XYZ file of N, CA, C and O in Angstrom:
476
model
N -14.730 22.711 -6.529
C -15.257 22.483 -5.185
C -14.115 22.451 -4.170
O -13.079 21.849 -4.439
N -14.322 23.056 -3.017
C -13.283 22.985 -1.994
C -13.170 21.561 -1.445
O -14.149 20.808 -1.432
N -11.977 21.207 -1.004
C -11.749 19.873 -0.448
C -12.406 19.767 0.923
O -12.427 20.724 1.689
N -12.917 18.576 1.237
C -13.477 18.360 2.564
C -12.331 18.100 3.547
O -11.184 17.871 3.154
N -12.648 18.138 4.825
C -11.637 18.011 5.874
C -10.738 16.779 5.709
O -9.517 16.911 5.752
N -11.289 15.560 5.515
C -10.405 14.404 5.374
C -9.439 14.517 4.181
O -8.292 14.082 4.273
N -9.888 15.096 3.095
C -9.015 15.257 1.925
C -7.891 16.249 2.215
O -6.744 16.026 1.820
N -8.208 17.337 2.900
C -7.176 18.301 3.281
C -6.155 17.655 4.206
O -4.948 17.837 4.049
N -6.660 16.883 5.168
C -5.792 16.187 6.114
C -4.883 15.208 5.383
O -3.671 15.149 5.631
N -5.438 14.436 4.469
C -4.666 13.461 3.681
C -3.564 14.170 2.892
O -2.413 13.737 2.883
N -3.924 15.266 2.231
C -2.947 16.013 1.442
C -1.803 16.532 2.313
O -0.647 16.522 1.898
N -2.124 16.976 3.511
C -1.088 17.449 4.432
C -0.147 16.319 4.820
O 1.065 16.497 4.859
N -0.723 15.159 5.111
C 0.082 14.010 5.530
C 0.993 13.518 4.406
O 2.106 13.067 4.657
N 0.521 13.595 3.192
C 1.298 13.130 2.047
C 2.303 14.172 1.553
O 3.181 13.867 0.768
N 2.169 15.392 2.025
C 3.063 16.474 1.631
C 4.321 16.462 2.495
O 4.276 16.075 3.661
N 5.420 16.894 1.936
C 6.632 17.042 2.741
C 6.756 18.474 3.261
O 7.769 18.880 3.810
N 5.692 19.233 3.138
C 5.658 20.642 3.505
C 5.438 20.861 5.007
O 5.767 21.907 5.530
N 4.890 19.859 5.706
C 4.529 20.028 7.112
C 5.323 19.080 8.009
O 5.368 17.883 7.764
N 5.902 19.644 9.065
C 6.652 18.844 10.038
C 5.820 18.523 11.277
O 6.203 17.685 12.078
N 4.684 19.175 11.416
C 3.882 19.056 12.629
C 2.843 17.943 12.576
O 2.190 17.656 13.573
N 2.706 17.297 11.427
C 1.703 16.246 11.269
C 2.291 15.150 10.395
O 2.955 15.433 9.408
N 2.084 13.885 10.796
C 2.657 12.775 10.047
C 1.853 11.500 10.296
O 1.044 11.425 11.203
N 2.094 10.517 9.416
C 1.489 9.195 9.585
C 2.214 8.493 10.720
O 3.422 8.554 10.822
N 1.468 7.795 11.544
C 2.033 7.019 12.636
C 1.403 5.628 12.604
O 0.432 5.410 11.885
N 1.951 4.725 13.368
C 1.365 3.388 13.459
C 1.300 2.681 12.127
O 0.311 2.037 11.810
N 2.356 2.823 11.322
C 2.387 2.147 10.027
C 1.373 2.705 9.034
O 0.906 1.992 8.157
N 1.035 3.973 9.171
C 0.084 4.598 8.245
C -1.364 4.428 8.653
O -2.272 4.687 7.871
N -1.592 4.021 9.905
C -2.959 3.809 10.371
C -3.443 4.917 11.296
O -4.632 5.027 11.562
N -2.526 5.737 11.786
C -2.866 6.825 12.707
C -2.286 8.137 12.205
O -1.314 8.164 11.470
N -2.894 9.204 12.659
C -2.419 10.558 12.391
C -1.776 11.049 13.680
O -2.390 10.982 14.748
N -0.542 11.528 13.588
C 0.151 12.104 14.741
C 0.280 13.607 14.511
O 0.644 14.040 13.419
N -0.043 14.377 15.539
C 0.010 15.832 15.446
C 0.807 16.371 16.627
O 0.445 16.134 17.785
N 1.883 17.103 16.327
C 2.610 17.824 17.368
C 1.836 19.120 17.592
O 1.894 20.037 16.778
N 1.107 19.159 18.694
C 0.146 20.229 18.945
C 0.767 21.631 18.866
O 0.236 22.499 18.180
N 1.863 21.855 19.554
C 2.460 23.197 19.574
C 2.985 23.610 18.215
O 2.772 24.735 17.769
N 3.677 22.696 17.540
C 4.214 23.010 16.218
C 3.081 23.207 15.205
O 3.151 24.084 14.347
N 2.010 22.417 15.311
C 0.850 22.532 14.420
C 0.210 23.917 14.539
O -0.186 24.516 13.548
N 0.112 24.408 15.775
C -0.479 25.733 15.995
C 0.290 26.807 15.237
O -0.310 27.717 14.672
N 1.610 26.699 15.231
C 2.437 27.698 14.560
C 2.471 27.455 13.052
O 2.196 28.351 12.254
N 2.783 26.211 12.673
C 3.036 25.879 11.270
C 1.780 25.885 10.403
O 1.816 26.322 9.253
N 0.673 25.404 10.927
C -0.549 25.262 10.127
C -1.575 26.340 10.473
O -2.068 27.038 9.593
N -1.873 26.484 11.750
C -2.933 27.403 12.155
C -2.473 28.853 12.210
O -3.290 29.760 12.176
N -1.176 29.077 12.262
C -0.650 30.428 12.340
C -0.412 31.083 10.995
O 0.076 32.199 10.915
N -0.766 30.408 9.928
C -0.563 30.964 8.582
C -1.505 32.122 8.310
O -2.573 32.218 8.894
N -1.115 32.950 7.364
C -1.959 34.056 6.938
C -3.200 33.548 6.220
O -3.278 32.385 5.828
N -4.170 34.395 6.049
C -5.462 34.042 5.459
C -5.299 33.358 4.098
O -5.946 32.358 3.818
N -4.435 33.877 3.259
C -4.269 33.325 1.907
C -3.630 31.942 1.895
O -3.811 31.186 0.945
N -2.877 31.601 2.936
C -2.169 30.321 2.969
C -2.817 29.304 3.900
O -2.289 28.218 4.077
N -3.933 29.624 4.489
C -4.564 28.728 5.459
C -5.022 27.432 4.820
O -5.578 27.423 3.737
N -4.794 26.346 5.544
C -5.280 25.038 5.114
C -6.710 24.849 5.622
O -7.580 24.381 4.896
N -6.941 25.203 6.880
C -8.255 25.095 7.502
C -8.773 26.501 7.790
O -8.001 27.420 7.974
N -10.079 26.644 7.857
C -10.688 27.960 8.109
C -10.759 28.262 9.602
O -11.796 28.686 10.102
N -9.675 28.011 10.303
C -9.629 28.275 11.737
C -8.201 28.554 12.157
O -7.260 28.217 11.442
N -8.075 29.152 13.324
C -6.758 29.387 13.917
C -6.652 28.647 15.249
O -5.722 28.873 16.010
N -7.624 27.769 15.546
C -7.694 27.111 16.853
C -7.574 25.599 16.720
O -8.300 24.982 15.930
N -6.711 24.999 17.530
C -6.525 23.542 17.527
C -7.817 22.846 17.954
O -8.130 21.763 17.484
N -8.601 23.484 18.838
C -9.889 22.899 19.277
C -10.801 22.613 18.086
O -11.490 21.601 18.051
N -10.805 23.528 17.120
C -11.671 23.354 15.952
C -11.209 22.200 15.081
O -12.027 21.463 14.529
N -9.903 22.031 14.959
C -9.369 20.905 14.176
C -9.714 19.597 14.871
O -10.147 18.629 14.228
N -9.568 19.550 16.176
C -9.901 18.340 16.942
C -11.391 18.042 16.832
O -11.792 16.885 16.681
N -12.217 19.079 16.851
C -13.664 18.894 16.678
C -13.961 18.268 15.314
O -14.794 17.367 15.199
N -13.273 18.742 14.275
C -13.452 18.172 12.931
C -13.013 16.714 12.903
O -13.693 15.867 12.303
N -11.884 16.403 13.544
C -11.445 15.002 13.612
C -12.545 14.146 14.231
O -12.887 13.077 13.705
N -13.100 14.602 15.333
C -14.165 13.848 16.005
C -15.409 13.731 15.133
O -16.031 12.662 15.078
N -15.786 14.813 14.447
C -16.970 14.782 13.579
C -16.814 13.777 12.432
O -17.801 13.213 11.960
N -15.586 13.567 11.986
C -15.336 12.627 10.891
C -14.961 11.229 11.394
O -14.450 10.408 10.642
N -15.219 10.950 12.649
C -15.070 9.600 13.168
C -13.689 9.212 13.651
O -13.424 8.031 13.890
N -12.805 10.176 13.831
C -11.480 9.874 14.381
C -11.597 9.758 15.896
O -12.350 10.494 16.525
N -10.846 8.838 16.472
C -10.811 8.698 17.922
C -9.393 8.930 18.402
O -8.430 8.537 17.745
N -9.294 9.571 19.551
C -7.981 9.848 20.124
C -7.407 8.558 20.687
O -8.097 7.811 21.375
N -6.146 8.323 20.372
C -5.465 7.123 20.846
C -4.536 7.511 21.991
O -3.898 8.560 21.946
N -4.458 6.660 22.973
C -3.520 6.874 24.071
C -2.219 6.152 23.735
O -2.234 5.066 23.183
N -1.131 6.765 24.089
C 0.174 6.144 23.853
C 0.504 5.293 25.066
O 0.552 5.788 26.191
N 0.706 3.996 24.852
C 1.077 3.102 25.947
C 2.569 3.220 26.207
O 3.377 3.042 25.298
N 2.918 3.528 27.446
C 4.320 3.678 27.803
C 4.641 2.701 28.924
O 3.999 2.705 29.972
N 5.626 1.854 28.687
C 6.101 0.945 29.718
C 7.081 1.713 30.598
O 7.994 2.350 30.109
N 6.915 1.651 31.890
C 7.796 2.353 32.824
C 8.877 1.406 33.344
O 8.614 0.243 33.624
N 10.082 1.936 33.503
C 11.199 1.163 34.042
C 11.149 1.171 35.561
O 10.609 2.095 36.169
N 11.771 0.150 36.141
C 11.800 0.044 37.594
C 12.888 0.918 38.212
O 12.733 1.418 39.319
N 13.989 1.123 37.514
C 15.093 1.892 38.096
C 14.791 3.387 38.041
O 14.230 3.896 37.074
N 15.185 4.097 39.080
C 14.897 5.531 39.189
C 15.504 6.350 38.054
O 14.790 7.156 37.445
N 16.790 6.190 37.718
C 17.345 7.004 36.619
C 16.615 6.778 35.292
O 16.325 7.734 34.570
N 16.309 5.533 34.986
C 15.581 5.244 33.746
C 14.172 5.820 33.803
O 13.672 6.366 32.828
N 13.523 5.697 34.959
C 12.172 6.216 35.125
C 12.149 7.733 34.900
O 11.298 8.247 34.187
N 13.099 8.464 35.511
C 13.158 9.915 35.362
C 13.421 10.313 33.916
O 12.844 11.269 33.410
N 14.270 9.564 33.248
C 14.554 9.825 31.836
C 13.300 9.607 30.992
O 12.984 10.402 30.107
N 12.586 8.528 31.271
C 11.357 8.228 30.539
C 10.275 9.272 30.815
O 9.505 9.627 29.929
N 10.216 9.774 32.049
C 9.243 10.808 32.393
C 9.500 12.078 31.592
O 8.568 12.719 31.112
N 10.767 12.450 31.445
C 11.116 13.651 30.678
C 10.714 13.465 29.220
O 10.154 14.375 28.598
N 10.967 12.282 28.672
C 10.589 12.001 27.280
C 9.072 11.998 27.130
O 8.532 12.517 26.148
N 8.369 11.431 28.098
C 6.903 11.374 28.040
C 6.306 12.769 28.117
O 5.309 13.064 27.455
N 6.921 13.647 28.897
C 6.433 15.018 29.005
C 6.520 15.727 27.659
O 5.586 16.393 27.236
N 7.645 15.570 26.980
C 7.801 16.160 25.648
C 6.838 15.510 24.670
O 6.294 16.160 23.781
N 6.623 14.220 24.863
C 5.750 13.465 23.962
C 4.272 13.800 24.182
O 3.443 13.530 23.317
N 3.942 14.387 25.319
C 2.537 14.689 25.608
C 1.980 15.755 24.668
O 0.774 15.943 24.589
N 2.848 16.473 23.971
C 2.402 17.461 22.995
C 1.941 16.800 21.699
O 1.431 17.464 20.818
N 2.139 15.497 21.592
C 1.781 14.781 20.363
C 0.439 14.081 20.566
O 0.249 13.328 21.510
N -0.495 14.380 19.677
C -1.825 13.783 19.699
C -1.895 12.709 18.629
O -1.391 12.902 17.526
N -2.520 11.586 18.942
C -2.681 10.493 17.992
C -4.171 10.265 17.755
O -4.941 10.143 18.710
N -4.552 10.190 16.476
C -5.950 9.955 16.113
C -6.043 8.819 15.107
O -5.204 8.691 14.216
N -7.101 8.026 15.272
C -7.303 6.844 14.426
C -8.709 6.854 13.856
O -9.677 7.192 14.541
N -8.796 6.467 12.591
C -10.085 6.254 11.933
C -9.876 5.045 11.010
O -8.963 5.061 10.183
N -10.685 3.996 11.134
C -10.476 2.796 10.305
C -10.587 3.070 8.805
O -10.051 2.321 8.001
N -11.250 4.152 8.437
C -11.395 4.492 7.016
C -10.326 5.463 6.524
O -10.376 5.918 5.395
N -9.369 5.777 7.378
C -8.308 6.731 7.029
C -6.986 6.003 7.216
O -6.409 5.995 8.304
N -6.553 5.346 6.138
C -5.390 4.461 6.205
C -4.503 4.728 4.994
O -4.979 4.666 3.850
N -3.237 4.990 5.231
C -2.317 5.343 4.150
C -2.234 4.258 3.080
O -2.113 4.554 1.892
N -2.332 2.999 3.485
C -2.226 1.886 2.543
C -3.484 1.706 1.697
O -3.465 0.987 0.702
N -4.580 2.342 2.100
C -5.855 2.174 1.404
C -6.505 3.527 1.112
O -7.540 3.879 1.697
N -5.932 4.292 0.174
C -6.496 5.612 -0.124
C -7.924 5.555 -0.656
O -8.669 6.530 -0.546
N -8.327 4.401 -1.196
C -9.690 4.272 -1.713
C -10.742 4.400 -0.602
O -11.899 4.740 -0.876
N -10.357 4.167 0.649
C -11.287 4.289 1.768
C -11.569 5.735 2.152
O -12.508 6.006 2.895
N -10.769 6.663 1.646
C -10.932 8.068 2.004
C -12.351 8.568 1.723
O -12.907 9.342 2.491
N -12.951 8.081 0.654
C -14.310 8.478 0.286
C -15.355 8.045 1.294
O -16.466 8.577 1.310
N -15.030 7.082 2.148
C -15.987 6.614 3.155
C -15.901 7.423 4.451
O -16.689 7.178 5.366
N -14.961 8.345 4.555
C -14.861 9.226 5.728
C -15.930 10.303 5.597
O -15.743 11.290 4.886
N -17.031 10.092 6.243
C -18.150 11.032 6.158
C -18.346 11.730 7.499
O -18.090 11.167 8.556
N -18.854 12.924 7.413
C -19.151 13.689 8.612
C -20.351 13.081 9.313
O -21.330 12.703 8.675
N -20.276 12.962 10.635
C -21.375 12.379 11.406
C -22.546 13.306 11.498
O -22.446 14.486 11.521
């Protein structure tokens, strides 16, 4: 049987093969570098594809269907102008990173993976 979306996602996160997706928040969130993911995962040839799509929109739709919610990154801003400008540049680069959370998708509790059901 082919693996369902959460199992494929878990395998990717546990693999050292992908640089565009990783555990974040102590293993409670999935972090995806959107641009790198498009090239590294979605840009693969048919025989090497992880997902049956070439579009990030479809992966995000699957995340939503399986109960993942997008997390916002809280950024504290500095009062001084040089620090603020530096933080803005870092935040701009960081905006390519998407964070998703699902209470049943936790690195410390792989037994919960079976409870990730499609809505």
